[in-house]
Coordinates of C-alpha atoms in Angstrom, one line a residue:
M638 CA 74.3 45.7 62.6
K639 CA 76.5 42.4 62.9
K640 CA 74.7 40.9 59.7
S641 CA 71.3 42.4 58.3
L642 CA 69.8 38.4 58.6
R643 CA 69.1 38.2 62.1
F644 CA 68.8 34.6 63.0
G645 CA 69.1 34.4 66.8
T646 CA 70.5 38.3 67.8
A647 CA 72.3 36.9 63.6
F648 CA 71.6 33.9 62.2
A649 CA 74.7 32.1 63.6
I650 CA 76.0 29.8 61.0
A651 CA 79.3 30.6 60.7
A652 CA 82.2 33.1 62.5
V653 CA 81.7 36.1 60.5
A654 CA 85.4 37.0 58.4
S655 CA 85.9 40.9 58.7
M656 CA 87.0 40.4 54.6
T657 CA 88.2 43.3 52.6
L658 CA 89.0 43.8 49.3
A659 CA 90.2 47.6 47.8
S660 CA 87.8 49.7 46.9
C661 CA 86.7 49.1 43.2
G662 CA 85.8 53.3 42.8
F663 CA 82.0 52.6 42.2
G664 CA 79.3 53.9 40.8
G665 CA 79.4 57.1 38.5
G666 CA 81.5 56.6 35.8
D667 CA 80.7 55.2 32.7
G668 CA 79.5 51.1 31.7
D669 CA 81.9 50.5 29.2
D670 CA 85.6 49.5 30.1
S671 CA 87.5 51.9 28.0
A672 CA 90.5 49.8 27.5
S673 CA 88.0 46.6 27.0
G674 CA 85.0 48.0 25.6
K675 CA 83.4 45.8 28.6
T676 CA 80.7 46.2 30.7
T677 CA 81.6 46.3 34.3
L678 CA 79.5 46.1 36.7
N679 CA 80.9 46.9 40.5
M680 CA 79.2 44.9 43.2
L681 CA 79.4 45.3 47.4
V682 CA 78.9 42.4 49.4
P683 CA 78.9 41.5 53.4
S684 CA 80.7 38.1 54.5
Y685 CA 78.2 36.0 56.1
S686 CA 80.5 33.7 56.6
D687 CA 84.5 32.5 55.6
A688 CA 83.3 30.8 52.9
T689 CA 81.8 34.0 51.1
Q690 CA 84.1 35.8 48.8
G691 CA 84.9 32.3 47.4
L692 CA 81.2 31.5 46.7
W693 CA 80.5 34.6 44.7
E694 CA 84.3 34.1 43.2
D695 CA 82.8 30.9 41.7
V696 CA 79.7 32.6 40.6
I697 CA 81.2 35.5 38.9
T698 CA 83.7 33.0 37.1
G699 CA 80.7 31.2 35.4
F700 CA 79.1 34.5 34.9
E701 CA 82.1 36.2 32.6
D702 CA 82.8 32.8 31.1
A703 CA 78.7 32.2 30.1
N704 CA 79.4 36.5 29.6
P705 CA 82.4 37.5 28.3
D706 CA 81.1 41.3 27.5
I707 CA 80.9 41.9 30.9
D708 CA 83.5 42.0 34.0
V709 CA 81.8 41.8 37.9
E710 CA 84.2 43.5 40.3
L711 CA 83.6 41.8 43.7
E712 CA 83.9 43.8 47.0
V713 CA 83.7 42.3 50.5
Q714 CA 82.9 44.0 53.7
S715 CA 82.6 42.7 57.2
W716 CA 79.0 43.7 58.9
D717 CA 80.5 45.9 61.3
N718 CA 81.8 48.4 57.8
L719 CA 79.4 47.6 55.7
D720 CA 76.7 50.3 56.4
S721 CA 80.0 52.6 56.6
V722 CA 81.3 51.7 53.3
I723 CA 77.5 51.9 51.6
A724 CA 76.5 55.0 53.2
T725 CA 80.2 56.3 52.0
K726 CA 80.0 55.3 48.3
I727 CA 76.5 56.9 47.8
Q728 CA 77.7 60.1 49.4
G729 CA 80.5 60.2 47.1
G730 CA 78.6 59.5 43.9
E731 CA 80.2 55.5 44.0
A732 CA 77.4 53.8 44.8
P733 CA 77.8 50.1 43.7
D734 CA 76.0 48.9 40.8
I735 CA 74.9 45.5 42.6
F736 CA 74.5 45.7 46.7
N737 CA 73.3 43.3 49.0
G738 CA 72.1 43.8 52.4
G739 CA 69.2 44.3 54.2
A740 CA 67.7 47.8 54.7
F741 CA 66.4 49.1 50.9
A742 CA 63.3 51.3 51.6
G743 CA 65.7 54.2 51.9
Y744 CA 67.2 54.0 48.9
A745 CA 64.0 53.6 47.0
A746 CA 63.0 56.3 48.5
D747 CA 65.8 58.6 47.4
E748 CA 65.0 57.2 44.1
L749 CA 68.4 55.4 44.6
L750 CA 67.3 51.8 43.1
Y751 CA 65.9 50.0 40.0
P752 CA 62.3 48.9 40.7
A753 CA 63.3 44.7 41.4
E754 CA 61.2 44.0 38.0
D755 CA 63.3 46.2 35.7
V756 CA 66.3 44.0 35.9
V757 CA 65.4 40.5 36.1
S758 CA 63.5 38.4 33.5
S759 CA 59.7 37.7 34.2
E760 CA 60.7 33.8 35.0
T761 CA 63.4 35.1 37.3
F762 CA 60.7 37.4 38.9
S763 CA 57.9 34.9 38.9
D764 CA 60.6 32.1 40.6
F765 CA 60.2 34.1 44.1
Q766 CA 58.1 33.2 47.1
D767 CA 55.1 35.7 46.9
S768 CA 55.3 36.2 50.4
F769 CA 59.1 37.4 50.4
I770 CA 58.6 39.4 47.3
A771 CA 55.6 41.1 48.9
N772 CA 58.2 42.2 52.1
A773 CA 60.5 43.9 49.7
E774 CA 58.4 46.1 48.6
V775 CA 57.5 50.0 49.2
D776 CA 53.9 51.3 48.0
G777 CA 53.3 48.3 46.5
T778 CA 57.3 48.1 43.7
A779 CA 59.7 45.8 44.8
Y780 CA 62.7 47.9 44.5
A781 CA 64.7 44.7 45.7
L782 CA 65.4 41.3 45.0
P783 CA 64.9 38.0 47.9
L784 CA 68.3 36.8 48.4
I785 CA 68.6 34.4 51.8
A786 CA 65.9 33.2 54.0
S787 CA 65.1 31.7 57.1
A788 CA 62.1 30.7 59.1
R789 CA 61.0 28.7 61.9
A790 CA 59.6 25.6 63.4
L791 CA 59.8 23.7 66.6
F792 CA 62.2 21.2 68.0
V793 CA 60.7 18.6 69.5
N794 CA 62.4 15.9 72.6
N795 CA 61.2 13.0 71.2
A796 CA 62.0 11.5 73.8
L797 CA 60.9 13.8 76.4
L798 CA 57.4 14.1 75.2
E799 CA 57.1 10.3 75.0
Q800 CA 57.8 9.8 78.1
A801 CA 55.4 12.8 79.3
G802 CA 52.8 11.0 76.9
V803 CA 51.7 13.3 74.7
A804 CA 52.2 13.9 71.6
A805 CA 54.1 16.8 68.9
P806 CA 51.3 19.6 69.5
T807 CA 49.8 21.8 66.7
T808 CA 47.8 24.5 68.6
W809 CA 48.0 26.5 72.0
D810 CA 46.1 24.7 74.2
E811 CA 47.8 21.0 72.7
L812 CA 50.9 22.9 73.3
L813 CA 50.3 23.8 76.6
D814 CA 49.2 20.5 77.6
A815 CA 52.2 18.9 76.1
A816 CA 54.5 21.5 77.8
T817 CA 53.3 21.3 80.9
K818 CA 53.4 17.4 81.3
V819 CA 57.2 17.0 80.1
S820 CA 58.0 20.2 82.7
A821 CA 56.2 18.0 85.4
L822 CA 58.3 15.2 84.7
G823 CA 61.6 16.7 86.8
D824 CA 65.1 16.5 87.2
G825 CA 65.6 19.9 85.6
V826 CA 63.7 19.5 82.9
A827 CA 61.0 22.2 81.1
G828 CA 58.6 21.6 78.5
Y829 CA 59.0 24.7 76.7
G830 CA 62.1 26.8 76.0
M831 CA 60.3 30.7 76.2
P832 CA 63.2 33.2 75.4
L833 CA 61.8 36.6 76.0
G834 CA 65.2 37.8 77.1
S835 CA 67.1 41.0 75.5
E836 CA 69.0 39.0 72.9
E837 CA 65.1 38.2 70.5
A838 CA 62.4 39.2 72.9
Q839 CA 61.1 40.3 69.4
A840 CA 61.5 37.3 67.5
E841 CA 59.4 35.2 70.6
A842 CA 56.7 37.7 71.0
A843 CA 56.2 37.4 66.7
V844 CA 55.8 33.5 67.2
W845 CA 53.1 34.0 69.7
L846 CA 51.1 37.1 68.4
W847 CA 51.3 36.2 64.9
G848 CA 50.2 33.1 65.6
G849 CA 46.7 34.0 67.7
G850 CA 46.4 36.4 64.4
G851 CA 48.2 39.5 65.3
T852 CA 50.7 42.1 64.0
F853 CA 53.5 44.4 64.4
G854 CA 52.2 46.5 61.9
D855 CA 53.2 47.4 58.3
A856 CA 55.3 50.3 56.4
D857 CA 52.6 52.9 57.9
A858 CA 51.9 51.9 61.5
I859 CA 53.3 50.7 64.4
T860 CA 50.8 48.4 65.8
V861 CA 51.9 46.7 68.9
D862 CA 48.9 48.1 71.7
D863 CA 46.6 46.6 69.3
P864 CA 43.5 44.1 70.8
A865 CA 44.7 41.4 68.3
N866 CA 47.8 41.1 69.7
L867 CA 46.7 40.5 73.1
P868 CA 45.8 36.6 73.2
G869 CA 49.3 36.4 71.5
A870 CA 50.6 37.9 75.0
E871 CA 47.9 36.3 77.7
Q872 CA 49.1 32.5 76.2
I873 CA 52.7 33.3 77.1
K874 CA 51.7 34.3 80.5
K875 CA 49.5 31.1 80.7
M876 CA 52.4 28.9 80.1
I877 CA 54.5 31.0 82.4
D878 CA 52.1 30.8 85.0
A879 CA 51.2 27.0 84.4
G880 CA 54.8 26.1 84.8
A881 CA 55.0 25.2 81.2
T882 CA 58.6 26.8 80.8
Q883 CA 61.9 26.9 81.6
A884 CA 62.3 29.3 85.4
D885 CA 62.9 33.0 84.5
P886 CA 61.8 32.7 80.8
G887 CA 60.9 37.0 81.1
S888 CA 65.4 37.2 81.3
T889 CA 66.4 34.1 79.6
D890 CA 67.8 34.4 76.1
R891 CA 67.9 31.8 73.1
S892 CA 71.0 30.5 72.3
P893 CA 72.1 29.3 75.6
L894 CA 68.5 28.1 76.1
M895 CA 68.9 26.8 73.2
D896 CA 72.0 25.2 74.4
I897 CA 69.9 23.4 77.5
F898 CA 67.3 21.5 74.9
I899 CA 70.4 20.8 73.1
Q900 CA 71.6 18.7 76.2
G901 CA 68.3 16.8 76.1
K902 CA 66.5 19.4 79.1
I903 CA 63.9 20.8 77.0
G904 CA 60.6 19.4 75.8
M905 CA 59.9 21.6 73.4
Q906 CA 62.2 25.2 71.7
V907 CA 61.8 27.2 68.5
G908 CA 64.8 26.9 66.5
L909 CA 66.1 28.3 63.1
P910 CA 67.8 25.7 60.3
P911 CA 71.4 26.3 62.2
T912 CA 70.1 24.5 64.9
V913 CA 70.3 21.5 63.2
G914 CA 73.9 21.9 62.5
Q915 CA 73.8 22.7 66.7
I916 CA 72.4 19.5 67.3
A917 CA 75.0 17.9 64.9
D918 CA 78.2 19.3 66.7
G919 CA 76.7 19.3 70.3
N920 CA 74.7 15.8 70.9
P921 CA 74.0 13.9 67.5
D922 CA 72.5 11.8 69.9
L923 CA 69.2 13.7 70.5
D924 CA 66.2 12.2 68.8
Y925 CA 64.4 14.9 68.6
S926 CA 61.8 16.5 65.6
I927 CA 61.3 19.6 63.3
V928 CA 57.6 20.0 62.9
P929 CA 55.8 23.3 62.6
I930 CA 54.9 25.9 65.0
P931 CA 51.8 25.3 67.4
T932 CA 49.5 28.7 67.2
Q933 CA 46.4 29.4 68.6
D934 CA 44.0 28.0 65.7
G935 CA 46.5 24.9 64.5
S936 CA 47.4 27.6 61.0
A937 CA 50.3 27.8 59.4
M938 CA 52.5 30.3 60.7
T939 CA 56.1 31.0 60.8
V940 CA 58.5 34.6 61.5
G941 CA 60.6 34.9 58.1
V942 CA 63.7 37.0 57.5
M943 CA 65.7 37.5 54.5
D944 CA 68.2 39.6 52.5
Q945 CA 67.9 41.0 49.7
L946 CA 70.3 42.2 46.9
M947 CA 69.4 45.6 44.7
A948 CA 70.5 47.7 41.5
F949 CA 71.4 51.0 42.4
Q950 CA 70.6 53.3 39.0
N951 CA 74.3 54.4 38.5
D952 CA 74.3 54.1 34.8
G953 CA 72.1 53.0 32.3
D954 CA 74.1 51.4 30.5
K955 CA 74.2 48.6 32.5
Q956 CA 70.4 47.5 33.7
E957 CA 70.7 44.9 30.4
A958 CA 73.8 43.6 32.2
I959 CA 72.9 44.0 35.7
T960 CA 69.8 41.5 34.3
K961 CA 71.7 38.6 33.0
F962 CA 73.6 38.9 36.0
F963 CA 70.9 38.5 38.3
D964 CA 69.2 35.7 35.7
Y965 CA 71.9 33.9 35.7
Y966 CA 72.7 33.6 39.6
Y967 CA 69.2 32.8 39.7
T968 CA 68.9 29.7 38.1
S969 CA 68.9 27.0 40.0
D970 CA 72.1 24.9 39.1
V971 CA 73.9 28.4 40.8
Y972 CA 72.2 29.9 43.4
V973 CA 70.7 26.5 45.1
P974 CA 74.4 25.6 45.8
W975 CA 75.3 29.1 47.0
V976 CA 72.2 28.8 49.3
Q977 CA 73.2 25.9 50.8
A978 CA 77.0 26.4 51.4
E979 CA 76.3 29.6 53.2
G980 CA 73.6 27.2 55.3
F981 CA 70.6 29.1 54.6
L982 CA 66.7 28.6 52.5
P983 CA 66.4 29.3 49.7
V984 CA 63.8 32.6 48.5
T985 CA 63.1 30.5 45.2
K986 CA 60.1 28.5 44.7
S987 CA 62.6 26.1 42.1
G988 CA 65.4 26.7 44.9
A989 CA 62.4 25.0 47.6
E990 CA 61.7 22.5 44.7
A991 CA 65.6 21.5 44.8
L992 CA 65.8 20.8 48.0
S993 CA 62.6 19.3 49.3
G994 CA 64.4 16.3 49.2
E995 CA 66.6 17.4 52.5
E996 CA 64.6 16.3 55.4
T997 CA 66.3 18.5 57.9
L998 CA 65.2 21.4 55.8
K999 CA 61.7 20.2 55.0
P1000 CA 59.9 21.4 57.7
F1001 CA 61.3 24.8 57.3
L1002 CA 61.0 25.1 53.4
D1003 CA 57.1 24.0 53.6
V1004 CA 56.3 26.5 56.3
L1005 CA 58.3 29.4 53.7
P1006 CA 54.9 30.6 52.0
D1007 CA 53.4 31.1 54.9
A1008 CA 55.8 33.4 56.1
Q1009 CA 55.8 36.7 57.7
F1010 CA 58.0 40.0 58.6
Y1011 CA 58.9 42.1 61.1
P1012 CA 57.7 45.5 59.5
S1013 CA 61.0 46.3 58.6
T1014 CA 60.2 49.2 56.4
N1015 CA 58.8 51.3 58.6
P1016 CA 61.1 54.2 59.4
K1017 CA 59.7 53.5 63.6
W1018 CA 61.1 49.6 63.4
S1019 CA 64.7 49.8 65.1
A1020 CA 62.8 52.0 68.3
T1021 CA 60.3 49.1 68.2
D1022 CA 62.6 46.3 67.8
A1023 CA 64.4 47.6 70.6
A1024 CA 61.1 48.5 72.4
F1025 CA 60.6 44.4 72.7
K1026 CA 63.6 43.4 74.0
A1027 CA 64.3 46.2 76.8
L1028 CA 60.5 45.2 77.7
F1029 CA 58.8 42.6 76.4
G1030 CA 60.6 39.7 79.3
Q1031 CA 58.3 41.7 81.4
L1032 CA 55.5 39.7 81.2
Q1033 CA 56.9 37.0 83.4
T1034 CA 55.1 39.9 86.4
K1035 CA 53.1 42.4 84.2
P1036 CA 49.4 41.9 82.9
A1037 CA 49.8 41.3 79.4
Q1038 CA 47.9 44.8 78.0
E1039 CA 50.3 47.1 80.6
V1040 CA 53.4 45.4 78.2
L1041 CA 52.0 45.9 74.6
T1042 CA 50.6 49.3 76.0
E1043 CA 54.5 50.6 77.3
I1044 CA 56.3 48.8 73.8
Q1045 CA 53.6 50.7 72.0
A1046 CA 54.9 53.8 73.2
Q1047 CA 58.5 53.2 73.0
A1048 CA 58.1 52.9 69.6
D1049 CA 56.1 55.9 69.2
A1050 CA 58.8 58.3 70.3
G1051 CA 61.2 56.6 68.0

């Protein structure tokens, strides 16, 4: 997995650098440096962009200035290497004290992690968006701290909708009507960009299935073949059959389709915060708006994705130092600039408030409390994700129930 935070196949806001620092000999040892008497925290993080290393170094410098009795040794790895590096360290008894990653449930099951509430103050813990904390829980206990987030919203070409005589939709019925009328404008214009191809079929599926009250399941069970998912799948077929989408949506990937939106040839498409920058670079004159994703009844919903920070229980003497670091990092004046520089959304309530004046981010921040998540703590989620990518595009030609049943069977087979 290139980047755990999958906004697209990955949240492509910047080129992922392959920066690797020398291994620090993580974990397992005495929490106090014998020479200096200081506590040393070892921290392993992935590179989100060319700026990641410098951003963390700035945070660490500020923290060490405020806490001269604690040193933080940083190691930055590429996402290509991260899984193998952390596995090797754990196997060798050298797990980092602090780790930034995606998957955490396996570490929690092996009792390697501190419960999140044991390594942050109550004030810091209560500042996290409730929906994101819930997604960091295993059996009701959070074992990771939300770090960065994304949400999805509907990008609307204002000029095309005005030309078609329609307004930005809030419900499926309104979306079908608006998209059909935009498609009828001709000249290669599509009303709604529907990416059901293998790049990110699971995300477009979530937009529609969850928007109709469905679910992919939870930590205990995958429930793709559930009656609650059928309305969303059937609505997709209605959109395709009505000519409201681009041609051949079953094999269309999100990234190239968004390029067509940016060129001004698609009326509406679900996008991500980085889409704003892509428009600024690719077509700064595009007249567009960002609105909540339409759902069956118009209620709020978004597909949320996040990465986490977690703390390994290597040395009980380090728990207090880890808590100090996390509490420092999540203060608004430290955390918010870090999140902004990496191009993500904040996972804290104070962070969302601090960025509420950012016009392009506000539509995404507004829907964060209503974010729903993939059941990533279920051991069969990887197989489910692969099944969506391989099979969901068949909705273009097969009955909706048949497609959901096939995905469920592949997920169950693991």
